[in-house]
mmCIF file of C-alpha atoms in Angstrom:
data_model
loop_
_atom_site.group_PDB
_atom_site.id
_atom_site.type_symbol
_atom_site.label_atom_id
_atom_site.label_comp_id
_atom_site.label_asym_id
_atom_site.label_seq_id
_atom_site.Cartn_x
_atom_site.Cartn_y
_atom_site.Cartn_z
ATOM 1 C CA UNK A 24 121.252 -32.111 -67.044
ATOM 2 C CA UNK A 25 124.062 -34.449 -66.151
ATOM 3 C CA UNK A 26 122.599 -36.972 -63.713
ATOM 4 C CA UNK A 27 124.098 -36.829 -60.266
ATOM 5 C CA UNK A 28 126.369 -39.670 -59.349
ATOM 6 C CA UNK A 29 124.793 -41.938 -56.743
ATOM 7 C CA UNK A 30 126.621 -41.863 -53.408
ATOM 8 C CA UNK A 31 128.375 -45.114 -52.590
ATOM 9 C CA UNK A 32 127.514 -46.805 -49.370
ATOM 10 C CA UNK A 33 130.476 -47.715 -47.215
ATOM 11 C CA UNK A 34 128.885 -50.972 -46.109
ATOM 12 C CA UNK A 35 125.812 -52.943 -47.163
ATOM 13 C CA UNK A 36 122.789 -51.705 -45.202
ATOM 14 C CA UNK A 37 120.874 -54.050 -43.021
ATOM 15 C CA UNK A 38 117.896 -55.887 -44.566
ATOM 16 C CA UNK A 39 114.732 -53.849 -44.437
ATOM 17 C CA UNK A 40 112.221 -55.135 -41.950
ATOM 18 C CA UNK A 41 108.624 -55.909 -42.866
ATOM 19 C CA UNK A 42 105.718 -53.792 -41.579
ATOM 20 C CA UNK A 43 105.539 -53.793 -37.792
ATOM 21 C CA UNK A 44 102.411 -54.586 -35.812
ATOM 22 C CA UNK A 45 102.020 -50.867 -35.196
ATOM 23 C CA UNK A 46 102.233 -50.148 -38.918
ATOM 24 C CA UNK A 47 99.582 -52.757 -39.630
ATOM 25 C CA UNK A 48 97.364 -51.258 -36.943
ATOM 26 C CA UNK A 49 97.859 -47.814 -38.479
ATOM 27 C CA UNK A 50 96.862 -49.174 -41.895
ATOM 28 C CA UNK A 51 93.734 -50.726 -40.402
ATOM 29 C CA UNK A 52 92.866 -47.427 -38.709
ATOM 30 C CA UNK A 53 93.346 -45.558 -41.984
ATOM 31 C CA UNK A 54 91.061 -48.071 -43.692
ATOM 32 C CA UNK A 55 88.388 -47.470 -41.082
ATOM 33 C CA UNK A 56 88.623 -43.693 -41.564
ATOM 34 C CA UNK A 57 88.322 -44.013 -45.331
ATOM 35 C CA UNK A 58 85.331 -46.311 -45.023
ATOM 36 C CA UNK A 59 83.543 -43.742 -42.832
ATOM 37 C CA UNK A 60 84.151 -41.067 -45.468
ATOM 38 C CA UNK A 61 82.959 -43.207 -48.371
ATOM 39 C CA UNK A 62 79.632 -41.975 -49.717
ATOM 40 C CA UNK A 63 78.414 -45.254 -51.152
ATOM 41 C CA UNK A 64 78.346 -47.755 -48.320
ATOM 42 C CA UNK A 65 78.740 -51.454 -48.907
ATOM 43 C CA UNK A 66 75.524 -53.463 -48.878
ATOM 44 C CA UNK A 67 74.828 -55.039 -45.458
ATOM 45 C CA UNK A 68 75.531 -58.489 -46.851
ATOM 46 C CA UNK A 69 79.011 -57.472 -47.982
ATOM 47 C CA UNK A 70 79.729 -55.766 -44.680
ATOM 48 C CA UNK A 71 78.711 -58.886 -42.766
ATOM 49 C CA UNK A 72 81.073 -61.188 -44.648
ATOM 50 C CA UNK A 73 84.053 -58.858 -44.848
ATOM 51 C CA UNK A 74 85.736 -60.456 -41.855
ATOM 52 C CA UNK A 75 85.213 -63.930 -43.269
ATOM 53 C CA UNK A 76 86.884 -62.934 -46.554
ATOM 54 C CA UNK A 77 89.866 -61.598 -44.637
ATOM 55 C CA UNK A 78 90.134 -64.840 -42.644
ATOM 56 C CA UNK A 79 90.006 -66.981 -45.785
ATOM 57 C CA UNK A 80 92.726 -64.982 -47.507
ATOM 58 C CA UNK A 81 94.927 -64.989 -44.409
ATOM 59 C CA UNK A 82 94.563 -68.767 -44.192
ATOM 60 C CA UNK A 83 95.522 -69.155 -47.856
ATOM 61 C CA UNK A 84 98.500 -66.846 -47.393
ATOM 62 C CA UNK A 85 99.645 -68.815 -44.352
ATOM 63 C CA UNK A 86 99.406 -72.072 -46.294
ATOM 64 C CA UNK A 87 101.425 -70.599 -49.160
ATOM 65 C CA UNK A 88 104.010 -69.287 -46.710
ATOM 66 C CA UNK A 89 104.576 -72.773 -45.314
ATOM 67 C CA UNK A 90 105.153 -74.145 -48.820
ATOM 68 C CA UNK A 91 107.683 -71.507 -49.927
ATOM 69 C CA UNK A 92 111.407 -72.226 -49.576
ATOM 70 C CA UNK A 93 113.315 -69.988 -47.207
ATOM 71 C CA UNK A 94 115.074 -67.960 -49.900
ATOM 72 C CA UNK A 95 111.725 -67.045 -51.508
ATOM 73 C CA UNK A 96 110.185 -65.934 -48.232
ATOM 74 C CA UNK A 97 112.787 -63.250 -47.617
ATOM 75 C CA UNK A 98 111.602 -60.257 -49.644
ATOM 76 C CA UNK A 99 113.893 -57.816 -47.880
ATOM 77 C CA UNK A 100 117.203 -58.808 -49.423
ATOM 78 C CA UNK A 101 119.984 -56.253 -49.010
ATOM 79 C CA UNK A 102 121.015 -54.301 -52.132
ATOM 80 C CA UNK A 103 124.171 -55.263 -53.999
ATOM 81 C CA UNK A 104 127.441 -54.189 -52.462
ATOM 82 C CA UNK A 105 128.150 -50.534 -53.229
ATOM 83 C CA UNK A 106 124.496 -49.671 -53.956
ATOM 84 C CA UNK A 107 122.514 -47.327 -51.714
ATOM 85 C CA UNK A 108 119.453 -48.650 -49.918
ATOM 86 C CA UNK A 109 116.147 -47.504 -51.500
ATOM 87 C CA UNK A 110 114.290 -44.681 -49.748
ATOM 88 C CA UNK A 111 111.159 -46.843 -49.769
ATOM 89 C CA UNK A 112 110.872 -50.582 -50.378
ATOM 90 C CA UNK A 113 108.266 -50.197 -53.130
ATOM 91 C CA UNK A 114 104.774 -49.033 -54.028
ATOM 92 C CA UNK A 115 101.986 -50.604 -51.957
ATOM 93 C CA UNK A 116 98.201 -50.676 -52.145
ATOM 94 C CA UNK A 117 95.442 -51.141 -49.592
ATOM 95 C CA UNK A 118 92.715 -53.644 -50.479
ATOM 96 C CA UNK A 119 89.316 -52.147 -49.521
ATOM 97 C CA UNK A 120 87.794 -55.612 -49.069
ATOM 98 C CA UNK A 121 90.335 -57.218 -46.760
ATOM 99 C CA UNK A 122 92.353 -54.318 -45.362
ATOM 100 C CA UNK A 123 95.570 -56.024 -46.491
ATOM 101 C CA UNK A 124 98.518 -53.950 -47.738
ATOM 102 C CA UNK A 125 100.084 -55.571 -50.813
ATOM 103 C CA UNK A 126 102.806 -54.693 -53.303
ATOM 104 C CA UNK A 127 101.862 -53.103 -56.622
ATOM 105 C CA UNK A 128 102.645 -56.241 -58.615
ATOM 106 C CA UNK A 129 100.428 -58.338 -56.326
ATOM 107 C CA UNK A 130 97.379 -56.069 -55.971
ATOM 108 C CA UNK A 131 95.401 -57.306 -58.994
ATOM 109 C CA UNK A 132 95.814 -60.945 -57.987
ATOM 110 C CA UNK A 133 94.905 -60.183 -54.376
ATOM 111 C CA UNK A 134 91.839 -58.179 -55.408
ATOM 112 C CA UNK A 135 90.628 -60.967 -57.683
ATOM 113 C CA UNK A 136 91.052 -63.528 -54.895
ATOM 114 C CA UNK A 137 89.200 -61.252 -52.469
ATOM 115 C CA UNK A 138 86.244 -60.849 -54.828
ATOM 116 C CA UNK A 139 86.139 -64.568 -55.589
ATOM 117 C CA UNK A 140 86.023 -65.238 -51.848
ATOM 118 C CA UNK A 141 82.592 -63.566 -51.771
ATOM 119 C CA UNK A 142 81.051 -66.255 -53.980
ATOM 120 C CA UNK A 143 80.741 -68.757 -51.146
ATOM 121 C CA UNK A 144 78.621 -66.350 -49.087
ATOM 122 C CA UNK A 145 77.071 -63.682 -51.343
ATOM 123 C CA UNK A 146 77.348 -64.753 -54.980
ATOM 124 C CA UNK A 147 75.245 -61.865 -56.307
ATOM 125 C CA UNK A 148 77.466 -59.220 -54.683
ATOM 126 C CA UNK A 149 80.577 -61.053 -55.927
ATOM 127 C CA UNK A 150 79.261 -61.189 -59.509
ATOM 128 C CA UNK A 151 78.410 -57.484 -59.494
ATOM 129 C CA UNK A 152 81.903 -56.599 -58.275
ATOM 130 C CA UNK A 153 83.367 -58.933 -60.886
ATOM 131 C CA UNK A 154 81.453 -57.258 -63.729
ATOM 132 C CA UNK A 155 82.426 -53.727 -62.724
ATOM 133 C CA UNK A 156 86.028 -54.484 -61.734
ATOM 134 C CA UNK A 157 87.412 -57.021 -64.194
ATOM 135 C CA UNK A 158 86.054 -55.489 -67.432
ATOM 136 C CA UNK A 159 88.273 -52.541 -68.340
ATOM 137 C CA UNK A 160 86.158 -51.035 -71.130
ATOM 138 C CA UNK A 161 83.839 -48.770 -69.116
ATOM 139 C CA UNK A 162 81.591 -48.025 -72.089
ATOM 140 C CA UNK A 163 80.980 -51.720 -72.726
ATOM 141 C CA UNK A 164 80.255 -52.241 -69.027
ATOM 142 C CA UNK A 165 77.759 -49.362 -69.030
ATOM 143 C CA UNK A 166 75.955 -50.724 -72.105
ATOM 144 C CA UNK A 167 75.919 -54.286 -70.766
ATOM 145 C CA UNK A 168 74.664 -53.274 -67.322
ATOM 146 C CA UNK A 169 71.873 -51.159 -68.839
ATOM 147 C CA UNK A 170 70.755 -54.111 -70.974
ATOM 148 C CA UNK A 171 70.823 -56.523 -68.027
ATOM 149 C CA UNK A 172 68.869 -54.031 -65.915
ATOM 150 C CA UNK A 173 66.253 -53.824 -68.668
ATOM 151 C CA UNK A 174 65.820 -57.624 -68.599
ATOM 152 C CA UNK A 175 65.228 -57.551 -64.818
ATOM 153 C CA UNK A 176 62.940 -54.517 -65.031
ATOM 154 C CA UNK A 177 60.710 -56.240 -67.564
ATOM 155 C CA UNK A 178 60.311 -59.231 -65.247
ATOM 156 C CA UNK A 179 59.588 -57.042 -62.228
ATOM 157 C CA UNK A 180 57.009 -54.916 -64.070
ATOM 158 C CA UNK A 181 55.417 -57.769 -66.047
ATOM 159 C CA UNK A 182 55.809 -60.975 -63.993
ATOM 160 C CA UNK A 183 52.800 -62.550 -65.707
ATOM 161 C CA UNK A 184 54.467 -62.312 -69.145
ATOM 162 C CA UNK A 185 56.345 -65.546 -69.792
ATOM 163 C CA UNK A 186 58.363 -64.066 -72.667
ATOM 164 C CA UNK A 187 60.193 -61.717 -70.299
ATOM 165 C CA UNK A 188 61.347 -64.601 -68.132
ATOM 166 C CA UNK A 189 63.292 -66.189 -71.000
ATOM 167 C CA UNK A 190 66.547 -64.877 -72.523
ATOM 168 C CA UNK A 191 67.865 -66.498 -75.689
ATOM 169 C CA UNK A 192 71.629 -66.909 -75.294
ATOM 170 C CA UNK A 193 72.288 -66.658 -79.056
ATOM 171 C CA UNK A 194 70.356 -63.431 -79.316
ATOM 172 C CA UNK A 195 72.491 -60.844 -81.120
ATOM 173 C CA UNK A 196 71.996 -58.154 -78.456
ATOM 174 C CA UNK A 197 72.808 -60.593 -75.660
ATOM 175 C CA UNK A 198 75.956 -61.784 -77.430
ATOM 176 C CA UNK A 199 77.264 -58.310 -78.297
ATOM 177 C CA UNK A 200 76.427 -56.496 -75.068
ATOM 178 C CA UNK A 201 76.383 -59.065 -72.280
ATOM 179 C CA UNK A 202 78.014 -62.378 -73.114
ATOM 180 C CA UNK A 203 81.342 -60.669 -73.875
ATOM 181 C CA UNK A 204 81.665 -59.333 -70.300
ATOM 182 C CA UNK A 205 83.297 -61.305 -67.500
ATOM 183 C CA UNK A 206 80.928 -62.202 -64.674
ATOM 184 C CA UNK A 207 77.619 -61.708 -66.481
ATOM 185 C CA UNK A 208 76.759 -65.404 -66.863
ATOM 186 C CA UNK A 209 77.482 -66.039 -63.191
ATOM 187 C CA UNK A 210 75.266 -63.052 -62.345
ATOM 188 C CA UNK A 211 72.224 -64.474 -64.159
ATOM 189 C CA UNK A 212 72.688 -67.814 -62.432
ATOM 190 C CA UNK A 213 73.121 -66.144 -59.046
ATOM 191 C CA UNK A 214 69.900 -64.103 -59.313
ATOM 192 C CA UNK A 215 67.759 -67.112 -60.149
ATOM 193 C CA UNK A 216 68.102 -68.032 -63.830
ATOM 194 C CA UNK A 217 68.868 -71.541 -65.037
ATOM 195 C CA UNK A 218 70.007 -72.788 -68.439
ATOM 196 C CA UNK A 219 67.433 -74.708 -70.482
ATOM 197 C CA UNK A 220 67.342 -76.111 -73.988
ATOM 198 C CA UNK A 221 63.972 -75.224 -75.533
ATOM 199 C CA UNK A 222 62.441 -75.978 -78.942
ATOM 200 C CA UNK A 223 62.202 -73.168 -81.462
ATOM 201 C CA UNK A 224 58.571 -72.452 -82.383
ATOM 202 C CA UNK A 225 57.552 -73.884 -85.781
ATOM 203 C CA UNK A 226 60.995 -75.457 -86.228
ATOM 204 C CA UNK A 227 62.568 -78.786 -85.426
ATOM 205 C CA UNK A 228 65.607 -77.210 -83.761
ATOM 206 C CA UNK A 229 66.372 -76.187 -80.175
ATOM 207 C CA UNK A 230 68.203 -73.267 -78.592
ATOM 208 C CA UNK A 231 69.772 -72.412 -75.231
ATOM 209 C CA UNK A 232 67.894 -70.018 -72.926
ATOM 210 C CA UNK A 233 68.246 -68.493 -69.513
ATOM 211 C CA UNK A 234 64.900 -69.122 -67.828
ATOM 212 C CA UNK A 235 63.907 -67.586 -64.500
ATOM 213 C CA UNK A 236 63.096 -70.189 -61.865
ATOM 214 C CA UNK A 237 59.476 -70.327 -60.733
ATOM 215 C CA UNK A 238 60.302 -69.627 -57.077
ATOM 216 C CA UNK A 239 61.780 -66.231 -58.048
ATOM 217 C CA UNK A 240 58.313 -64.966 -58.953
ATOM 218 C CA UNK A 241 57.613 -64.785 -55.228
ATOM 219 C CA UNK A 242 60.820 -62.835 -54.686
ATOM 220 C CA UNK A 243 60.389 -59.996 -57.139
ATOM 221 C CA UNK A 244 61.572 -57.430 -54.591
ATOM 222 C CA UNK A 245 64.868 -59.309 -54.336
ATOM 223 C CA UNK A 246 65.151 -59.143 -58.099
ATOM 224 C CA UNK A 247 64.587 -55.394 -57.958
ATOM 225 C CA UNK A 248 67.305 -55.028 -55.291
ATOM 226 C CA UNK A 249 69.748 -57.025 -57.408
ATOM 227 C CA UNK A 250 69.073 -54.717 -60.344
ATOM 228 C CA UNK A 251 69.653 -51.590 -58.243
ATOM 229 C CA UNK A 252 72.917 -52.994 -56.872
ATOM 230 C CA UNK A 253 74.056 -53.824 -60.390
ATOM 231 C CA UNK A 254 73.334 -50.331 -61.709
ATOM 232 C CA UNK A 255 74.706 -48.346 -58.746
ATOM 233 C CA UNK A 256 77.940 -50.286 -58.126
ATOM 234 C CA UNK A 257 81.415 -49.032 -59.003
ATOM 235 C CA UNK A 258 84.675 -50.890 -59.718
ATOM 236 C CA UNK A 259 86.531 -52.116 -56.640
ATOM 237 C CA UNK A 260 89.922 -50.450 -56.692
ATOM 238 C CA UNK A 261 92.876 -50.921 -54.368
ATOM 239 C CA UNK A 262 93.908 -47.596 -52.824
ATOM 240 C CA UNK A 263 97.470 -46.336 -52.948
ATOM 241 C CA UNK A 264 98.972 -46.821 -49.502
ATOM 242 C CA UNK A 265 100.941 -43.763 -48.386
ATOM 243 C CA UNK A 266 103.534 -45.854 -46.557
ATOM 244 C CA UNK A 267 103.694 -43.077 -43.971
ATOM 245 C CA UNK A 268 107.058 -42.749 -42.266
ATOM 246 C CA UNK A 269 108.391 -40.204 -39.792
ATOM 247 C CA UNK A 270 112.137 -39.666 -39.621
ATOM 248 C CA UNK A 271 114.226 -37.919 -37.038
ATOM 249 C CA UNK A 272 116.123 -34.787 -38.150
ATOM 250 C CA UNK A 273 118.740 -35.755 -40.740
ATOM 251 C CA UNK A 274 121.019 -33.966 -43.224
ATOM 252 C CA UNK A 275 120.247 -36.784 -45.714
ATOM 253 C CA UNK A 276 116.601 -35.710 -46.170
ATOM 254 C CA UNK A 277 117.172 -34.517 -49.744
ATOM 255 C CA UNK A 278 118.794 -37.800 -50.824
ATOM 256 C CA UNK A 279 116.440 -40.211 -52.591
ATOM 257 C CA UNK A 280 116.949 -43.712 -53.993
ATOM 258 C CA UNK A 281 113.785 -44.918 -55.709
ATOM 259 C CA UNK A 282 112.869 -48.515 -56.571
ATOM 260 C CA UNK A 283 111.755 -49.443 -60.087
ATOM 261 C CA UNK A 284 108.079 -49.405 -58.972
ATOM 262 C CA UNK A 285 108.105 -45.610 -59.358
ATOM 263 C CA UNK A 286 108.864 -45.733 -63.074
ATOM 264 C CA UNK A 287 106.660 -46.429 -66.076
ATOM 265 C CA UNK A 288 109.725 -47.899 -67.788
ATOM 266 C CA UNK A 289 111.321 -51.251 -67.123
ATOM 267 C CA UNK A 290 114.688 -51.446 -65.383
ATOM 268 C CA UNK A 291 116.433 -52.137 -68.710
ATOM 269 C CA UNK A 292 114.724 -49.165 -70.379
ATOM 270 C CA UNK A 293 115.717 -46.894 -67.470
ATOM 271 C CA UNK A 294 119.383 -47.902 -67.808
ATOM 272 C CA UNK A 295 119.287 -47.348 -71.561
ATOM 273 C CA UNK A 296 117.678 -43.904 -71.110
ATOM 274 C CA UNK A 297 120.356 -42.903 -68.612
ATOM 275 C CA UNK A 298 123.160 -44.076 -70.905
ATOM 276 C CA UNK A 299 121.813 -42.246 -73.940
ATOM 277 C CA UNK A 300 121.208 -39.092 -71.946
ATOM 278 C CA UNK A 301 124.740 -39.145 -70.563
ATOM 279 C CA UNK A 302 126.257 -39.575 -74.043
ATOM 280 C CA UNK A 303 124.217 -36.762 -75.573
ATOM 281 C CA UNK A 304 124.183 -34.222 -72.761
ATOM 282 C CA UNK A 305 126.981 -31.978 -74.091
ATOM 283 C CA UNK A 306 125.618 -31.870 -77.603
ATOM 284 C CA UNK A 307 122.035 -31.380 -76.461
ATOM 285 C CA UNK A 308 122.944 -28.489 -74.157
ATOM 286 C CA UNK A 309 124.437 -26.647 -77.130
ATOM 287 C CA UNK A 310 121.668 -27.222 -79.648
ATOM 288 C CA UNK A 311 118.370 -27.312 -77.746
ATOM 289 C CA UNK A 312 116.109 -24.273 -77.643
ATOM 290 C CA UNK A 313 114.095 -23.378 -74.550
ATOM 291 C CA UNK A 314 110.921 -24.813 -76.107
ATOM 292 C CA UNK A 315 112.718 -28.070 -76.852
ATOM 293 C CA UNK A 316 114.000 -28.292 -73.274
ATOM 294 C CA UNK A 317 110.521 -27.684 -71.852
ATOM 295 C CA UNK A 318 109.051 -30.350 -74.133
ATOM 296 C CA UNK A 319 111.703 -32.832 -73.007
ATOM 297 C CA UNK A 320 111.017 -32.003 -69.357
ATOM 298 C CA UNK A 321 107.313 -32.769 -69.851
ATOM 299 C CA UNK A 322 108.248 -36.060 -71.510
ATOM 300 C CA UNK A 323 110.453 -36.881 -68.535
ATOM 301 C CA UNK A 324 107.608 -36.214 -66.104
ATOM 302 C CA UNK A 325 105.354 -38.715 -67.877
ATOM 303 C CA UNK A 326 107.823 -41.497 -67.099
ATOM 304 C CA UNK A 327 106.671 -41.547 -63.479
ATOM 305 C CA UNK A 328 103.432 -42.876 -62.026
ATOM 306 C CA UNK A 329 104.310 -42.101 -58.421
ATOM 307 C CA UNK A 330 106.294 -39.629 -56.382
ATOM 308 C CA UNK A 331 107.952 -39.931 -52.974
ATOM 309 C CA UNK A 332 107.537 -36.718 -50.973
ATOM 310 C CA UNK A 333 109.129 -35.602 -47.742
ATOM 311 C CA UNK A 334 108.027 -32.633 -45.645
ATOM 312 C CA UNK A 335 110.536 -31.164 -43.213
ATOM 313 C CA UNK A 336 108.995 -29.546 -40.123
ATOM 314 C CA UNK A 337 110.517 -26.536 -38.346
ATOM 315 C CA UNK A 338 111.766 -28.832 -35.563
ATOM 316 C CA UNK A 339 113.621 -30.968 -38.125
ATOM 317 C CA UNK A 340 111.337 -34.025 -38.199
ATOM 318 C CA UNK A 341 110.664 -35.384 -41.697
ATOM 319 C CA UNK A 342 107.283 -36.791 -42.780
ATOM 320 C CA UNK A 343 107.362 -39.112 -45.812
ATOM 321 C CA UNK A 344 104.582 -40.478 -48.020
ATOM 322 C CA UNK A 345 103.957 -41.971 -51.472
ATOM 323 C CA UNK A 346 101.560 -40.266 -53.905
ATOM 324 C CA UNK A 347 100.394 -40.552 -57.494
ATOM 325 C CA UNK A 348 102.397 -38.216 -59.716
ATOM 326 C CA UNK A 349 99.132 -36.707 -60.973
ATOM 327 C CA UNK A 350 97.514 -36.196 -57.578
ATOM 328 C CA UNK A 351 96.930 -32.622 -56.498
ATOM 329 C CA UNK A 352 98.721 -30.688 -53.784
ATOM 330 C CA UNK A 353 95.489 -30.890 -51.768
ATOM 331 C CA UNK A 354 96.287 -34.562 -51.087
ATOM 332 C CA UNK A 355 99.638 -33.614 -49.569
ATOM 333 C CA UNK A 356 98.126 -30.858 -47.435
ATOM 334 C CA UNK A 357 95.555 -33.352 -46.077
ATOM 335 C CA UNK A 358 98.317 -35.900 -45.458
ATOM 336 C CA UNK A 359 100.249 -33.370 -43.373
ATOM 337 C CA UNK A 360 97.167 -32.197 -41.443
ATOM 338 C CA UNK A 361 96.354 -35.738 -40.397
ATOM 339 C CA UNK A 362 99.817 -35.999 -38.826
ATOM 340 C CA UNK A 363 99.339 -32.890 -36.636
ATOM 341 C CA UNK A 364 98.162 -32.807 -33.045
ATOM 342 C CA UNK A 365 95.897 -29.902 -34.013
ATOM 343 C CA UNK A 366 94.712 -30.201 -37.612
ATOM 344 C CA UNK A 367 93.436 -26.611 -37.617
ATOM 345 C CA UNK A 368 96.937 -25.108 -37.373
ATOM 346 C CA UNK A 369 97.489 -23.095 -40.585
ATOM 347 C CA UNK A 370 100.671 -23.708 -42.546
ATOM 348 C CA UNK A 371 102.095 -23.496 -46.029
ATOM 349 C CA UNK A 372 104.437 -25.752 -47.942
ATOM 350 C CA UNK A 373 107.543 -24.540 -49.722
ATOM 351 C CA UNK A 374 108.952 -26.462 -52.646
ATOM 352 C CA UNK A 375 112.599 -26.718 -53.729
ATOM 353 C CA UNK A 376 114.100 -23.255 -53.919
ATOM 354 C CA UNK A 377 111.583 -21.848 -51.423
ATOM 355 C CA UNK A 378 108.714 -21.614 -53.928
ATOM 356 C CA UNK A 379 105.369 -21.292 -52.114
ATOM 357 C CA UNK A 380 102.930 -24.038 -53.104
ATOM 358 C CA UNK A 381 99.632 -22.286 -52.461
ATOM 359 C CA UNK A 382 97.474 -23.554 -55.349
ATOM 360 C CA UNK A 383 96.277 -26.895 -53.996
ATOM 361 C CA UNK A 384 94.596 -27.807 -57.299
ATOM 362 C CA UNK A 385 97.933 -28.203 -59.099
ATOM 363 C CA UNK A 386 99.254 -31.722 -59.653
ATOM 364 C CA UNK A 387 102.656 -32.817 -58.378
ATOM 365 C CA UNK A 388 104.007 -33.341 -61.893
ATOM 366 C CA UNK A 389 102.910 -29.810 -62.799
ATOM 367 C CA UNK A 390 104.959 -28.448 -59.877
ATOM 368 C CA UNK A 391 108.100 -30.437 -60.687
ATOM 369 C CA UNK A 392 107.677 -32.601 -57.581
ATOM 370 C CA UNK A 393 108.251 -35.959 -59.304
ATOM 371 C CA UNK A 394 109.651 -38.546 -58.896
ATOM 372 C CA UNK A 395 110.707 -37.228 -55.466
ATOM 373 C CA UNK A 396 111.040 -33.953 -53.595
ATOM 374 C CA UNK A 397 111.833 -32.472 -50.210
ATOM 375 C CA UNK A 398 109.443 -29.737 -49.103
ATOM 376 C CA UNK A 399 109.550 -27.406 -46.131
ATOM 377 C CA UNK A 400 106.642 -26.643 -43.811
ATOM 378 C CA UNK A 401 106.233 -23.087 -42.508
ATOM 379 C CA UNK A 402 103.714 -22.162 -39.828
ATOM 380 C CA UNK A 403 101.469 -19.124 -40.060
ATOM 381 C CA UNK A 404 103.512 -16.524 -38.166
ATOM 382 C CA UNK A 405 100.573 -14.535 -36.791
ATOM 383 C CA UNK A 406 98.810 -17.623 -35.427
ATOM 384 C CA UNK A 407 101.959 -18.960 -33.802
ATOM 385 C CA UNK A 408 102.553 -15.573 -32.115
ATOM 386 C CA UNK A 409 98.989 -15.620 -30.770
ATOM 387 C CA UNK A 410 99.566 -19.097 -29.348
ATOM 388 C CA UNK A 411 102.755 -17.971 -27.643
ATOM 389 C CA UNK A 412 101.033 -14.851 -26.310
ATOM 390 C CA UNK A 413 98.366 -17.020 -24.689
ATOM 391 C CA UNK A 414 101.177 -18.429 -22.510
ATOM 392 C CA UNK A 415 99.741 -21.915 -22.808
ATOM 393 C CA UNK A 416 102.151 -24.767 -22.367
ATOM 394 C CA UNK A 417 102.788 -26.272 -25.791
ATOM 395 C CA UNK A 418 104.200 -29.720 -26.613
ATOM 396 C CA UNK A 419 107.729 -29.904 -27.977
ATOM 397 C CA UNK A 420 106.425 -30.980 -31.394
ATOM 398 C CA UNK A 421 103.171 -30.295 -33.254
ATOM 399 C CA UNK A 422 103.151 -33.871 -34.563
ATOM 400 C CA UNK A 423 100.964 -36.562 -33.017
ATOM 401 C CA UNK A 424 102.526 -38.440 -30.126
ATOM 402 C CA UNK A 425 101.954 -41.866 -31.705
ATOM 403 C CA UNK A 426 103.915 -40.766 -34.792
ATOM 404 C CA UNK A 427 106.778 -39.398 -32.739
ATOM 405 C CA UNK A 428 107.003 -42.679 -30.863
ATOM 406 C CA UNK A 429 107.646 -44.487 -34.169
ATOM 407 C CA UNK A 430 110.159 -42.005 -35.601
ATOM 408 C CA UNK A 431 112.932 -43.785 -37.504
ATOM 409 C CA UNK A 432 116.489 -42.884 -38.394
ATOM 410 C CA UNK A 433 116.922 -41.892 -42.043
ATOM 411 C CA UNK A 434 119.712 -44.011 -43.503
#
């Protein structure tokens, strides 16, 4: 298809404003809801120091802010003259440890700083998060954690056996399964091991060992708890922030301008792809078979990690959110329900062309809803007639009042 020509803006739009206090409060509320739904709760020690971690990071951020020059502080620069303003300023993530909302390119750094902030208060919890989060090879993590758990189990079950309280650092199993993982050495030190150089029996050489401190023999239950935390923990992952926005009725709802964050390709690669596609479009349209076109469409879909979706309500209001391209429709249905005054109200979503999106297990990229799409919400007719028949006074909009109070104008 020939790509549509981007509309030219008559005048440079105003700089985009940063998140308001209300937006930050909404993010904090969303964090609280997600934490209540989480099956595996944080250990009490982590919960107790969560606020302190947030304070430390905020203090560091404030110090960095004071040191930055003015031009670097302003992240909301207007687009070049003649370019349309982006529909969303970027892709953002919510840190589960601090509650902070950060840009995609800053989330890994922020998460690492948040985990490292735990070391001053709960070093064991910080090490466990470090092991599970910073080592990408999940199979190596599983093998290493199982081996470490075996070491601790042997001590707990056989505290009188001195051999179990010593771990030779040059041992082949230790080197191949444990030493190669980030955070493992700090974990052993945090749970009560210390490094010692010991003589090798019947030899005149010495070797490095981790040796359990004597006082830990009276704290075997703590050792057992550390092992259980190590085995049961999961990687700490920043959650995709929906960047929820509500817009007043607008004829521009179907117009999208996406930032580069939504693409798997770099900005230069995107421009090159567009140029090549424009040059070859006439020839390709003549020669491609249907199977070839479908294959190319699937290849196009894989270029996107995220999708920006808008849902237009019958009263014209437009709800916007950011999703993973491979998330299911169920995520969008939940997103819409949470915006309603009455979440039980039945509705269905219609895609471009009026196609009913009833199978909530389908992914957005399977439905052609990437990298952006405008959907339409339709109420269940029978239910709405019953509500009207009850002659109960209904609000002007089915959306929550706090959302309506923050409705923006779609530029």
